[in-house]
Tab-separated table of N, CA and C in Angstrom:
chain	number	residue	atom	x	y	z
A	23	ALA	N	-170.053	166.845	-86.903
A	23	ALA	CA	-170.943	166.108	-86.811
A	23	ALA	C	-172.463	166.653	-87.099
A	24	HIS	N	-173.425	166.294	-87.596
A	24	HIS	CA	-174.734	166.792	-87.852
A	24	HIS	C	-175.893	165.865	-87.262
A	25	VAL	N	-176.483	166.436	-86.492
A	25	VAL	CA	-178.027	165.900	-85.956
A	25	VAL	C	-178.990	166.314	-86.727
A	26	ASN	N	-179.571	165.572	-87.291
A	26	ASN	CA	-180.682	165.752	-88.076
A	26	ASN	C	-181.962	165.525	-87.338
A	27	HIS	N	-182.821	166.600	-86.841
A	27	HIS	CA	-184.068	166.175	-86.300
A	27	HIS	C	-185.272	166.002	-86.943
A	28	GLY	N	-185.208	166.298	-88.188
A	28	GLY	CA	-186.123	165.997	-89.169
A	28	GLY	C	-187.431	166.784	-88.873
A	29	LEU	N	-187.378	167.532	-88.198
A	29	LEU	CA	-188.486	168.669	-87.918
A	29	LEU	C	-188.991	169.558	-88.851
A	30	ARG	N	-188.040	169.643	-89.912
A	30	ARG	CA	-188.541	170.636	-91.004
A	30	ARG	C	-188.512	170.183	-92.505
A	31	GLY	N	-188.972	168.805	-92.405
A	31	GLY	CA	-188.883	168.368	-93.799
A	31	GLY	C	-187.829	168.271	-94.733
A	32	LYS	N	-188.042	168.992	-95.851
A	32	LYS	CA	-186.637	169.210	-97.014
A	32	LYS	C	-185.823	169.955	-96.307
A	33	GLU	N	-186.080	170.880	-95.646
A	33	GLU	CA	-185.122	171.744	-95.058
A	33	GLU	C	-184.091	171.012	-94.464
A	34	SER	N	-184.517	170.209	-93.558
A	34	SER	CA	-183.732	169.486	-92.482
A	34	SER	C	-182.845	168.440	-93.405
A	35	GLU	N	-183.431	167.798	-94.551
A	35	GLU	CA	-182.731	167.113	-95.406
A	35	GLU	C	-181.546	167.981	-96.150
A	36	ASP	N	-181.937	169.213	-96.674
A	36	ASP	CA	-181.019	169.902	-97.304
A	36	ASP	C	-179.688	170.500	-96.327
A	37	ASP	N	-180.166	170.897	-94.862
A	37	ASP	CA	-179.169	171.189	-94.147
A	37	ASP	C	-177.891	169.965	-94.123
A	38	GLN	N	-178.668	168.752	-93.781
A	38	GLN	CA	-177.795	167.441	-93.852
A	38	GLN	C	-176.853	167.497	-95.211
A	39	LYS	N	-177.400	167.676	-96.355
A	39	LYS	CA	-176.615	167.693	-97.521
A	39	LYS	C	-175.469	168.710	-97.495
A	40	PHE	N	-176.120	169.838	-97.225
A	40	PHE	CA	-175.237	171.158	-96.819
A	40	PHE	C	-173.705	170.559	-96.305
A	41	VAL	N	-174.038	170.143	-95.093
A	41	VAL	CA	-173.038	169.765	-94.139
A	41	VAL	C	-172.124	168.351	-94.708
A	42	ARG	N	-172.849	167.507	-95.511
A	42	ARG	CA	-172.061	166.553	-96.095
A	42	ARG	C	-170.954	167.066	-97.081
A	43	GLN	N	-171.574	168.188	-98.095
A	43	GLN	CA	-170.752	168.810	-99.248
A	43	GLN	C	-169.904	169.664	-98.636
A	44	THR	N	-170.019	170.399	-97.466
A	44	THR	CA	-169.026	171.245	-96.959
A	44	THR	C	-167.859	170.445	-96.397
A	45	ALA	N	-168.252	169.347	-95.698
A	45	ALA	CA	-167.273	168.557	-95.275
A	45	ALA	C	-166.352	167.897	-96.499
A	46	ARG	N	-167.038	167.439	-97.407
A	46	ARG	CA	-166.384	167.073	-98.515
A	46	ARG	C	-165.467	168.063	-99.364
A	47	ASN	N	-165.791	169.198	-99.480
A	47	ASN	CA	-165.220	170.503	-99.974
A	47	ASN	C	-163.976	170.725	-99.083
A	48	LEU	N	-163.868	170.371	-97.641
A	48	LEU	CA	-163.062	170.745	-96.896
A	48	LEU	C	-161.827	169.408	-96.672
A	49	GLY	N	-162.307	168.527	-97.032
A	49	GLY	CA	-161.790	167.099	-97.135
A	49	GLY	C	-161.732	166.668	-95.358
A	50	TRP	N	-162.991	167.013	-94.969
A	50	TRP	CA	-163.079	166.462	-93.469
A	50	TRP	C	-164.038	165.291	-93.628
A	51	ARG	N	-163.991	164.562	-92.587
A	51	ARG	CA	-164.998	163.424	-92.276
A	51	ARG	C	-166.246	164.094	-91.775
A	52	ALA	N	-167.330	163.699	-91.933
A	52	ALA	CA	-168.748	164.047	-91.584
A	52	ALA	C	-169.327	162.981	-90.883
A	53	LEU	N	-169.778	163.199	-89.669
A	53	LEU	CA	-170.599	162.139	-88.907
A	53	LEU	C	-172.041	162.808	-89.046
A	54	PHE	N	-173.058	161.553	-89.092
A	54	PHE	CA	-174.243	161.945	-89.087
A	54	PHE	C	-175.211	161.143	-88.220
A	55	ARG	N	-176.194	161.800	-87.375
A	55	ARG	CA	-177.198	160.951	-86.806
A	55	ARG	C	-178.591	161.645	-86.866
A	56	ARG	N	-179.430	160.696	-87.240
A	56	ARG	CA	-181.161	161.362	-87.127
A	56	ARG	C	-181.466	160.889	-85.844
A	57	ILE	N	-182.227	161.870	-85.490
A	57	ILE	CA	-183.173	161.523	-84.277
A	57	ILE	C	-184.432	161.874	-84.532
A	58	SER	N	-185.453	161.139	-83.636
A	58	SER	CA	-186.902	161.434	-84.043
A	58	SER	C	-187.540	162.127	-82.901
A	59	LEU	N	-188.139	163.032	-83.159
A	59	LEU	CA	-189.091	163.856	-82.065
A	59	LEU	C	-190.430	163.936	-82.520
A	60	ALA	N	-191.244	163.666	-81.900
A	60	ALA	CA	-192.764	163.543	-82.304
A	60	ALA	C	-193.157	165.231	-81.992
A	61	ARG	N	-193.668	165.948	-82.811
A	61	ARG	CA	-194.507	167.231	-82.709
A	61	ARG	C	-195.476	166.898	-81.900
A	62	GLY	N	-195.931	167.782	-81.001
A	62	GLY	CA	-197.312	167.767	-80.441
A	62	GLY	C	-197.634	166.677	-79.323
A	63	ALA	N	-196.523	166.003	-78.837
A	63	ALA	CA	-196.383	164.961	-78.062
A	63	ALA	C	-196.427	165.712	-76.506
A	64	GLY	N	-196.627	166.649	-76.580
A	64	GLY	CA	-196.592	167.460	-75.042
A	64	GLY	C	-194.911	167.739	-74.737
A	65	GLY	N	-195.024	168.553	-73.799
A	65	GLY	CA	-193.809	169.055	-73.381
A	65	GLY	C	-192.884	169.988	-74.144
A	66	ASN	N	-191.906	170.412	-73.643
A	66	ASN	CA	-191.165	171.602	-74.512
A	66	ASN	C	-190.120	170.854	-75.693
A	67	LEU	N	-190.620	171.124	-76.912
A	67	LEU	CA	-189.891	170.575	-77.907
A	67	LEU	C	-188.648	171.273	-77.888
A	68	GLU	N	-188.440	172.445	-77.831
A	68	GLU	CA	-186.947	172.701	-77.675
A	68	GLU	C	-185.934	172.034	-76.939
A	69	GLU	N	-186.813	171.845	-75.535
A	69	GLU	CA	-185.799	171.200	-74.570
A	69	GLU	C	-185.600	169.692	-75.044
A	70	LYS	N	-186.630	169.068	-75.431
A	70	LYS	CA	-186.380	167.379	-76.047
A	70	LYS	C	-185.385	167.643	-77.328
A	71	ALA	N	-185.493	168.526	-77.938
A	71	ALA	CA	-184.569	168.515	-79.173
A	71	ALA	C	-182.927	168.934	-78.660
A	72	ARG	N	-183.007	169.639	-77.738
A	72	ARG	CA	-181.384	169.791	-77.138
A	72	ARG	C	-181.009	168.571	-76.350
A	73	VAL	N	-181.875	167.942	-75.541
A	73	VAL	CA	-181.535	166.718	-74.837
A	73	VAL	C	-180.975	165.470	-75.758
A	74	LYS	N	-181.827	165.458	-76.876
A	74	LYS	CA	-181.736	164.155	-77.828
A	74	LYS	C	-180.475	164.407	-78.757
A	75	ARG	N	-180.318	165.896	-78.955
A	75	ARG	CA	-179.113	166.342	-79.694
A	75	ARG	C	-177.735	166.146	-79.017
A	76	TYR	N	-177.625	166.240	-77.859
A	76	TYR	CA	-176.385	166.169	-77.033
A	76	TYR	C	-176.272	164.610	-76.987
A	77	GLU	N	-177.204	163.707	-76.858
A	77	GLU	CA	-177.379	162.329	-76.439
A	77	GLU	C	-176.651	161.937	-77.885
A	78	ALA	N	-177.241	162.400	-78.866
A	78	ALA	CA	-176.750	161.700	-80.134
A	78	ALA	C	-175.174	162.229	-80.410
A	79	LEU	N	-174.797	163.365	-80.047
A	79	LEU	CA	-173.531	163.936	-80.199
A	79	LEU	C	-172.344	163.050	-79.177
A	80	ILE	N	-172.736	162.887	-78.130
A	80	ILE	CA	-172.044	162.101	-77.238
A	80	ILE	C	-172.025	160.659	-77.737
A	81	SER	N	-173.104	159.947	-78.227
A	81	SER	CA	-173.010	158.802	-78.639
A	81	SER	C	-171.992	158.569	-79.940
A	82	LEU	N	-172.144	159.540	-80.745
A	82	LEU	CA	-171.177	159.641	-81.957
A	82	LEU	C	-169.788	159.601	-81.611
A	83	ALA	N	-169.736	160.635	-80.304
A	83	ALA	CA	-168.128	160.730	-80.047
A	83	ALA	C	-167.712	159.396	-79.380
A	84	ARG	N	-168.356	158.719	-78.595
A	84	ARG	CA	-168.324	157.434	-77.929
A	84	ARG	C	-167.762	156.438	-79.059
A	85	GLU	N	-168.710	156.283	-80.068
A	85	GLU	CA	-168.391	155.388	-81.154
A	85	GLU	C	-167.079	155.550	-81.918
A	86	GLN	N	-166.904	156.901	-82.086
A	86	GLN	CA	-165.574	157.325	-82.845
A	86	GLN	C	-164.697	157.717	-82.078
A	87	LYS	N	-164.532	157.358	-80.692
A	87	LYS	CA	-163.450	157.617	-79.837
A	87	LYS	C	-162.919	159.039	-79.877
A	88	ILE	N	-164.065	159.852	-79.959
A	88	ILE	CA	-163.457	161.317	-79.877
A	88	ILE	C	-163.691	161.808	-78.397
A	89	HIS	N	-163.032	162.790	-78.050
A	89	HIS	CA	-162.987	163.175	-76.742
A	89	HIS	C	-163.571	164.601	-76.368
A	90	THR	N	-163.744	165.584	-77.431
A	90	THR	CA	-163.981	166.787	-77.384
A	90	THR	C	-165.058	167.106	-78.952
A	91	ILE	N	-166.111	167.670	-78.173
A	91	ILE	CA	-167.120	168.226	-79.106
A	91	ILE	C	-166.999	169.650	-79.320
A	92	PHE	N	-167.137	170.374	-80.264
A	92	PHE	CA	-167.262	171.839	-80.464
A	92	PHE	C	-168.654	172.343	-80.837
A	93	THR	N	-169.352	173.208	-80.315
A	93	THR	CA	-170.418	173.905	-80.602
A	93	THR	C	-170.314	175.235	-81.195
A	94	ALA	N	-171.329	175.615	-81.844
A	94	ALA	CA	-171.194	177.115	-82.134
A	94	ALA	C	-172.009	178.165	-81.548
A	95	HIS	N	-172.447	177.763	-80.084
A	95	HIS	CA	-172.997	178.556	-79.414
A	95	HIS	C	-172.380	179.904	-79.291
A	96	ASN	N	-173.132	181.112	-79.254
A	96	ASN	CA	-172.416	182.412	-79.349
A	96	ASN	C	-172.855	183.233	-78.237
A	97	LEU	N	-172.558	184.443	-78.378
A	97	LEU	CA	-172.796	185.367	-77.393
A	97	LEU	C	-174.347	185.724	-77.175
A	98	ASP	N	-175.110	185.695	-78.246
A	98	ASP	CA	-176.380	186.021	-78.148
A	98	ASP	C	-177.106	184.772	-77.666
A	99	ASP	N	-176.531	183.512	-77.874
A	99	ASP	CA	-177.014	182.353	-77.174
A	99	ASP	C	-177.111	182.490	-75.469
A	100	GLN	N	-175.610	182.770	-75.154
A	100	GLN	CA	-175.436	182.865	-73.970
A	100	GLN	C	-176.231	183.905	-73.216
A	101	ALA	N	-176.575	185.310	-73.782
A	101	ALA	CA	-177.390	186.285	-73.061
A	101	ALA	C	-178.773	185.890	-73.190
A	102	GLU	N	-179.366	184.921	-74.045
A	102	GLU	CA	-180.790	184.410	-73.911
A	102	GLU	C	-180.788	183.477	-72.930
A	103	THR	N	-179.790	182.254	-72.781
A	103	THR	CA	-179.756	181.629	-71.789
A	103	THR	C	-179.869	182.153	-70.333
A	104	ILE	N	-178.852	183.246	-70.114
A	104	ILE	CA	-178.798	183.910	-68.906
A	104	ILE	C	-180.162	184.555	-68.379
A	105	LEU	N	-180.632	185.390	-69.284
A	105	LEU	CA	-181.755	186.018	-69.236
A	105	LEU	C	-183.345	185.171	-69.016
A	106	MET	N	-183.262	184.038	-69.674
A	106	MET	CA	-184.287	183.247	-69.463
A	106	MET	C	-184.222	182.308	-68.192
A	107	ASN	N	-182.793	181.943	-67.787
A	107	ASN	CA	-182.589	181.379	-66.418
A	107	ASN	C	-183.005	182.251	-65.542
A	108	PHE	N	-182.602	183.589	-65.598
A	108	PHE	CA	-182.931	184.497	-64.373
A	108	PHE	C	-184.503	184.747	-64.369
A	109	LEU	N	-185.194	184.779	-65.459
A	109	LEU	CA	-186.806	184.979	-65.256
A	109	LEU	C	-187.170	183.815	-64.779
A	110	ARG	N	-186.837	182.485	-64.703
A	110	ARG	CA	-187.370	181.215	-64.555
A	110	ARG	C	-187.134	181.220	-63.194
A	111	GLY	N	-186.331	182.090	-62.437
A	111	GLY	CA	-186.071	181.835	-61.038
A	111	GLY	C	-184.790	180.885	-60.734
A	112	SER	N	-183.873	180.955	-61.617
A	112	SER	CA	-182.540	180.075	-61.630
A	112	SER	C	-181.771	180.589	-60.189
A	113	GLY	N	-180.743	179.423	-59.774
A	113	GLY	CA	-180.075	179.898	-58.870
A	113	GLY	C	-178.696	180.420	-59.569
A	114	ILE	N	-177.409	180.504	-58.840
A	114	ILE	CA	-176.434	181.036	-59.345
A	114	ILE	C	-175.866	180.390	-60.591
A	115	SER	N	-175.856	179.037	-60.519
A	115	SER	CA	-175.450	178.143	-61.695
A	115	SER	C	-175.989	178.564	-63.146
A	116	GLY	N	-177.377	178.794	-62.881
A	116	GLY	CA	-178.215	178.995	-64.179
A	116	GLY	C	-177.661	180.524	-64.592
A	117	LEU	N	-177.272	181.480	-63.661
A	117	LEU	CA	-176.957	183.112	-63.998
A	117	LEU	C	-175.541	182.842	-64.723
A	118	ALA	N	-174.848	181.783	-64.436
A	118	ALA	CA	-173.596	181.624	-64.983
A	118	ALA	C	-173.580	181.317	-66.793
A	119	GLY	N	-174.906	180.867	-66.801
A	119	GLY	CA	-174.990	180.421	-68.382
A	119	GLY	C	-174.341	179.326	-68.708
A	120	MET	N	-174.010	179.075	-70.107
A	120	MET	CA	-173.387	177.951	-70.597
A	120	MET	C	-171.767	178.137	-70.224
A	121	PRO	N	-171.286	176.951	-69.854
A	121	PRO	CA	-169.671	176.962	-69.655
A	121	PRO	C	-169.020	176.868	-70.608
A	122	ALA	N	-167.962	177.657	-70.921
A	122	ALA	CA	-167.340	177.547	-72.547
A	122	ALA	C	-166.607	175.942	-72.534
A	123	ILE	N	-166.397	175.337	-71.357
A	123	ILE	CA	-165.962	174.106	-71.526
A	123	ILE	C	-166.652	173.366	-70.407
A	124	ARG	N	-167.433	172.079	-70.634
A	124	ARG	CA	-167.973	171.359	-69.812
A	124	ARG	C	-167.621	169.812	-70.182
A	125	VAL	N	-167.680	168.947	-69.037
A	125	VAL	CA	-167.541	167.636	-69.246
A	125	VAL	C	-168.735	166.968	-69.072
A	126	TRP	N	-169.330	166.246	-70.061
A	126	TRP	CA	-170.683	165.747	-70.185
A	126	TRP	C	-170.752	164.814	-69.146
A	127	PRO	N	-171.655	164.809	-68.270
A	127	PRO	CA	-171.703	163.843	-67.117
A	127	PRO	C	-171.657	162.334	-67.611
A	128	GLY	N	-170.880	161.335	-66.925
A	128	GLY	CA	-171.007	160.036	-67.436
A	128	GLY	C	-170.183	159.541	-68.656
A	129	SER	N	-169.550	160.304	-69.412
A	129	SER	CA	-169.107	160.330	-70.533
A	129	SER	C	-167.606	160.449	-70.777
A	130	GLY	N	-167.225	161.547	-69.966
A	130	GLY	CA	-165.837	162.004	-69.891
A	130	GLY	C	-165.437	162.928	-71.294
A	131	THR	N	-166.527	163.139	-71.999
A	131	THR	CA	-166.409	163.882	-73.372
A	131	THR	C	-166.656	165.464	-72.941
A	132	LYS	N	-165.760	166.066	-73.487
A	132	LYS	CA	-165.788	167.503	-73.250
A	132	LYS	C	-166.758	168.422	-74.323
A	133	ILE	N	-167.368	168.991	-73.833
A	133	ILE	CA	-168.300	170.012	-74.776
A	133	ILE	C	-167.465	171.641	-74.781
A	134	CYS	N	-167.016	171.951	-75.841
A	134	CYS	CA	-166.372	173.265	-75.896
A	134	CYS	C	-167.380	174.208	-76.649
A	135	ARG	N	-167.289	175.409	-76.345
A	135	ARG	CA	-168.094	176.313	-77.017
A	135	ARG	C	-167.219	177.759	-77.222
A	136	PRO	N	-166.277	177.726	-78.202
A	136	PRO	CA	-165.329	178.631	-78.469
A	136	PRO	C	-165.884	180.095	-78.626
A	137	PHE	N	-167.139	179.915	-79.280
A	137	PHE	CA	-167.863	181.325	-79.468
A	137	PHE	C	-168.701	182.360	-78.513
A	138	LEU	N	-168.625	181.686	-77.332
A	138	LEU	CA	-169.563	182.482	-76.261
A	138	LEU	C	-169.409	183.751	-76.038
A	139	ASN	N	-168.112	184.253	-76.686
A	139	ASN	CA	-167.742	185.745	-76.467
A	139	ASN	C	-167.762	186.516	-77.875
A	140	VAL	N	-168.526	185.750	-78.734
A	140	VAL	CA	-168.357	186.478	-79.881
A	140	VAL	C	-169.914	186.543	-80.421
A	141	SER	N	-170.479	187.836	-81.027
A	141	SER	CA	-171.746	187.953	-81.362
A	141	SER	C	-172.111	187.295	-82.704
A	142	LYS	N	-173.521	186.696	-82.600
A	142	LYS	CA	-173.779	186.137	-84.163
A	142	LYS	C	-173.691	187.105	-85.163
A	143	GLU	N	-174.055	188.428	-84.938
A	143	GLU	CA	-173.706	189.377	-85.965
A	143	GLU	C	-172.304	189.208	-86.681
A	144	ASP	N	-171.246	189.333	-85.625
A	144	ASP	CA	-169.987	189.317	-85.836
A	144	ASP	C	-169.903	187.878	-86.587
A	145	ILE	N	-170.163	186.900	-86.231
A	145	ILE	CA	-169.964	185.813	-86.865
A	145	ILE	C	-170.507	185.615	-88.479
A	146	LYS	N	-171.763	186.243	-88.423
A	146	LYS	CA	-172.451	186.140	-89.747
A	146	LYS	C	-171.635	187.253	-90.713
A	147	GLY	N	-171.063	188.370	-90.179
A	147	GLY	CA	-170.209	189.365	-90.911
A	147	GLY	C	-168.948	188.760	-91.522
A	148	TYR	N	-168.275	187.816	-90.769
A	148	TYR	CA	-167.083	187.415	-90.946
A	148	TYR	C	-167.391	186.257	-92.111
A	149	LEU	N	-168.453	185.456	-91.909
A	149	LEU	CA	-168.678	184.372	-92.928
A	149	LEU	C	-169.119	185.002	-94.338
A	150	LYS	N	-169.834	186.160	-94.389
A	150	LYS	CA	-170.144	187.039	-95.624
A	150	LYS	C	-169.011	187.687	-96.135
A	151	GLU	N	-168.170	187.983	-95.325
A	151	GLU	CA	-166.949	188.858	-95.861
A	151	GLU	C	-166.107	187.808	-96.553
A	152	LYS	N	-165.911	186.623	-96.031
A	152	LYS	CA	-165.291	185.559	-96.492
A	152	LYS	C	-165.664	184.859	-97.595
A	153	LYS	N	-166.946	185.053	-97.756
A	153	LYS	CA	-167.695	184.339	-98.887
A	153	LYS	C	-167.953	182.871	-98.366
A	154	VAL	N	-168.087	182.668	-97.193
A	154	VAL	CA	-168.197	181.123	-96.714
A	154	VAL	C	-169.852	180.808	-96.653
A	155	PRO	N	-170.331	180.013	-97.377
A	155	PRO	CA	-171.684	179.590	-97.256
A	155	PRO	C	-172.322	179.170	-95.920
A	156	PHE	N	-173.283	179.397	-95.616
A	156	PHE	CA	-173.917	179.025	-94.190
A	156	PHE	C	-175.502	178.937	-94.367
A	157	ARG	N	-176.158	178.151	-93.532
A	157	ARG	CA	-177.697	177.926	-93.416
A	157	ARG	C	-178.038	178.247	-92.372
A	158	MET	N	-179.201	179.016	-92.300
A	158	MET	CA	-179.812	179.345	-91.073
A	158	MET	C	-181.125	178.620	-90.787
A	159	ASP	N	-181.652	178.210	-89.597
A	159	ASP	CA	-182.537	177.166	-89.564
A	159	ASP	C	-183.692	178.061	-89.132
A	160	ARG	N	-184.807	178.087	-90.011
A	160	ARG	CA	-185.682	178.880	-89.870
A	160	ARG	C	-186.704	178.732	-88.455
A	161	MET	N	-186.704	177.482	-87.844
A	161	MET	CA	-187.181	177.366	-86.662
A	161	MET	C	-186.869	178.482	-85.605
A	162	ASN	N	-185.592	178.741	-85.910
A	162	ASN	CA	-185.126	179.871	-84.962
A	162	ASN	C	-185.794	181.157	-84.982
A	163	GLU	N	-186.556	181.454	-85.847
A	163	GLU	CA	-187.481	182.592	-86.281
A	163	GLU	C	-188.945	182.197	-85.617
A	164	ASP	N	-189.112	181.123	-85.364
A	164	ASP	CA	-190.481	180.706	-85.133
A	164	ASP	C	-190.824	181.193	-83.677
A	165	GLN	N	-191.535	182.308	-83.499
A	165	GLN	CA	-191.844	182.760	-82.179
A	165	GLN	C	-192.763	182.088	-81.225
A	166	LYS	N	-193.352	180.756	-81.726
A	166	LYS	CA	-194.118	179.938	-80.779
A	166	LYS	C	-193.286	179.334	-79.632
A	167	PHE	N	-191.857	179.196	-80.052
A	167	PHE	CA	-190.761	178.674	-79.395
A	167	PHE	C	-190.309	179.916	-78.344
A	168	LEU	N	-190.156	179.541	-77.290
A	168	LEU	CA	-189.757	180.714	-76.235
A	168	LEU	C	-188.491	181.472	-76.377
A	169	ARG	N	-187.281	180.618	-76.915
A	169	ARG	CA	-186.078	181.121	-77.273
A	169	ARG	C	-186.052	181.986	-78.360
A	170	SER	N	-187.096	181.798	-79.510
A	170	SER	CA	-187.176	182.361	-80.440
A	170	SER	C	-187.921	183.779	-80.245
A	171	SER	N	-188.861	183.768	-79.396
A	171	SER	CA	-189.327	185.008	-78.914
A	171	SER	C	-188.512	186.020	-78.319
A	172	PHE	N	-187.623	185.578	-77.356
A	172	PHE	CA	-186.615	186.184	-76.621
A	172	PHE	C	-185.503	186.746	-77.833
A	173	ARG	N	-185.386	185.957	-78.687
A	173	ARG	CA	-184.166	186.486	-79.627
A	173	ARG	C	-185.002	187.657	-80.747
A	174	LYS	N	-186.411	187.423	-80.963
A	174	LYS	CA	-186.651	188.431	-81.950
A	174	LYS	C	-187.339	189.592	-81.289
A	175	LYS	N	-187.944	189.316	-79.917
A	175	LYS	CA	-188.838	190.586	-79.399
A	175	LYS	C	-187.914	191.141	-78.180
A	176	ILE	N	-187.517	190.377	-77.293
A	176	ILE	CA	-187.090	190.861	-75.925
A	176	ILE	C	-185.900	191.203	-76.070
A	177	ALA	N	-184.824	190.387	-76.595
A	177	ALA	CA	-183.218	191.065	-76.754
A	177	ALA	C	-183.079	192.461	-77.768
A	178	PRO	N	-183.810	192.603	-78.697
A	178	PRO	CA	-183.765	193.830	-79.514
A	178	PRO	C	-184.302	194.758	-78.599
A	179	TRP	N	-185.511	194.619	-77.763
A	179	TRP	CA	-185.956	195.672	-77.081
A	179	TRP	C	-184.954	196.072	-76.071
A	180	ILE	N	-184.548	195.238	-75.261
A	180	ILE	CA	-183.256	195.468	-74.287
A	180	ILE	C	-181.983	196.297	-74.911
A	181	GLU	N	-181.573	195.653	-76.137
A	181	GLU	CA	-180.410	195.982	-76.840
A	181	GLU	C	-180.711	197.523	-77.374
A	182	GLU	N	-181.986	197.870	-77.436
A	182	GLU	CA	-182.467	199.232	-78.089
A	182	GLU	C	-182.252	200.338	-76.924
A	183	ARG	N	-182.597	199.923	-75.770
A	183	ARG	CA	-182.307	200.707	-74.480
A	183	ARG	C	-181.016	200.639	-73.632
A	184	PHE	N	-180.584	199.318	-73.837
A	184	PHE	CA	-179.112	199.254	-73.089
A	184	PHE	C	-178.211	198.905	-73.931
A	185	PRO	N	-177.788	199.562	-75.129
A	185	PRO	CA	-176.903	199.005	-75.953
A	185	PRO	C	-175.536	198.330	-75.586
A	186	GLY	N	-174.993	197.122	-76.010
A	186	GLY	CA	-173.943	196.382	-75.399
A	186	GLY	C	-174.448	195.347	-74.335
A	187	PHE	N	-176.003	195.228	-74.027
A	187	PHE	CA	-176.154	194.407	-72.917
A	187	PHE	C	-175.582	192.843	-73.110
A	188	LYS	N	-175.598	192.450	-74.221
A	188	LYS	CA	-175.356	191.099	-74.532
A	188	LYS	C	-173.851	190.887	-74.067
A	189	ARG	N	-172.958	191.873	-74.528
A	189	ARG	CA	-171.483	191.546	-73.858
A	189	ARG	C	-171.530	191.728	-72.511
A	190	ARG	N	-172.172	192.750	-71.922
A	190	ARG	CA	-172.064	192.724	-70.303
A	190	ARG	C	-172.732	191.506	-69.653
A	191	LEU	N	-173.694	190.783	-70.398
A	191	LEU	CA	-174.208	189.705	-69.647
A	191	LEU	C	-173.157	188.638	-70.024
A	192	GLY	N	-172.264	188.542	-71.118
A	192	GLY	CA	-171.264	187.391	-71.297
A	192	GLY	C	-170.266	187.653	-70.220
A	193	HIS	N	-170.008	188.978	-69.824
A	193	HIS	CA	-168.889	189.168	-68.900
A	193	HIS	C	-169.562	188.967	-67.331
A	194	PHE	N	-170.680	189.103	-67.381
A	194	PHE	CA	-171.482	188.703	-66.091
A	194	PHE	C	-171.195	187.244	-65.656
A	195	SER	N	-171.373	186.646	-66.779
A	195	SER	CA	-171.292	184.904	-66.798
A	195	SER	C	-169.951	184.759	-66.255
A	196	ASP	N	-168.973	185.236	-66.960
A	196	ASP	CA	-167.599	184.891	-66.572
A	196	ASP	C	-167.505	185.258	-64.970
A	197	ILE	N	-167.766	186.253	-64.551
A	197	ILE	CA	-167.678	186.632	-63.143
A	197	ILE	C	-168.426	185.630	-62.322
A	198	VAL	N	-169.772	185.319	-62.591
A	198	VAL	CA	-170.399	184.449	-61.853
A	198	VAL	C	-169.821	183.085	-61.631
A	199	ARG	N	-169.079	182.594	-62.785
A	199	ARG	CA	-168.526	181.405	-63.226
A	199	ARG	C	-167.316	181.391	-62.032
A	200	GLU	N	-166.301	182.364	-62.266
A	200	GLU	CA	-165.474	182.413	-61.542
A	200	GLU	C	-165.702	182.620	-59.907
A	201	GLU	N	-166.683	183.001	-59.484
A	201	GLU	CA	-167.316	183.147	-58.167
A	201	GLU	C	-167.747	181.653	-57.734
A	202	GLU	N	-168.271	181.035	-58.542
A	202	GLU	CA	-168.828	179.752	-58.196
A	202	GLU	C	-167.609	178.726	-58.230
A	203	THR	N	-166.350	178.785	-58.994
A	203	THR	CA	-165.407	178.127	-58.843
A	203	THR	C	-164.540	178.443	-57.563
A	204	PHE	N	-164.490	179.505	-57.108
A	204	PHE	CA	-163.924	180.015	-56.050
A	204	PHE	C	-164.546	179.519	-54.601
A	205	TRP	N	-165.759	179.563	-54.440
A	205	TRP	CA	-166.501	179.144	-53.517
A	205	TRP	C	-166.969	177.717	-53.378
A	206	GLY	N	-166.865	177.148	-54.645
A	206	GLY	CA	-167.222	175.755	-54.903
A	206	GLY	C	-167.340	174.844	-54.097
């Protein structure tokens, strides 16, 4: 499934075409949903996009009687999430980061994130080695967005001083989640 936010004009359309063609090449069915997000309407655009994207995916799943959605969230995403949650003053559940499997409230649909222990660098390396085409979202590079600033400035700074910190944060997330389950 592909959710088109329409925030990047032609690039957004090209992403959707890429997904459609890739699915066709693999003999897979592809599902699409367009969502509308008003730029400059106030609030956190990243958060609005995330919420709308999950709503669209859950809606598609319901319509198609699909019970599990897989996302490509990876170790880098997990480390960013944990650090941002920590800096925002999150409690234990925020420090646990994203769960590998979560049932979306009120839907019964599972959200699975099988790559939470795999770095973005390893994923890109594998795709390049196997000559698998992929696209990058340039909004992920736009440092006016908090997560992008984290990705481009803070995470590299920490990695330089504490090599392997993303893996350690991923491990920390597993420990916190186990603790949360135990004491739950």
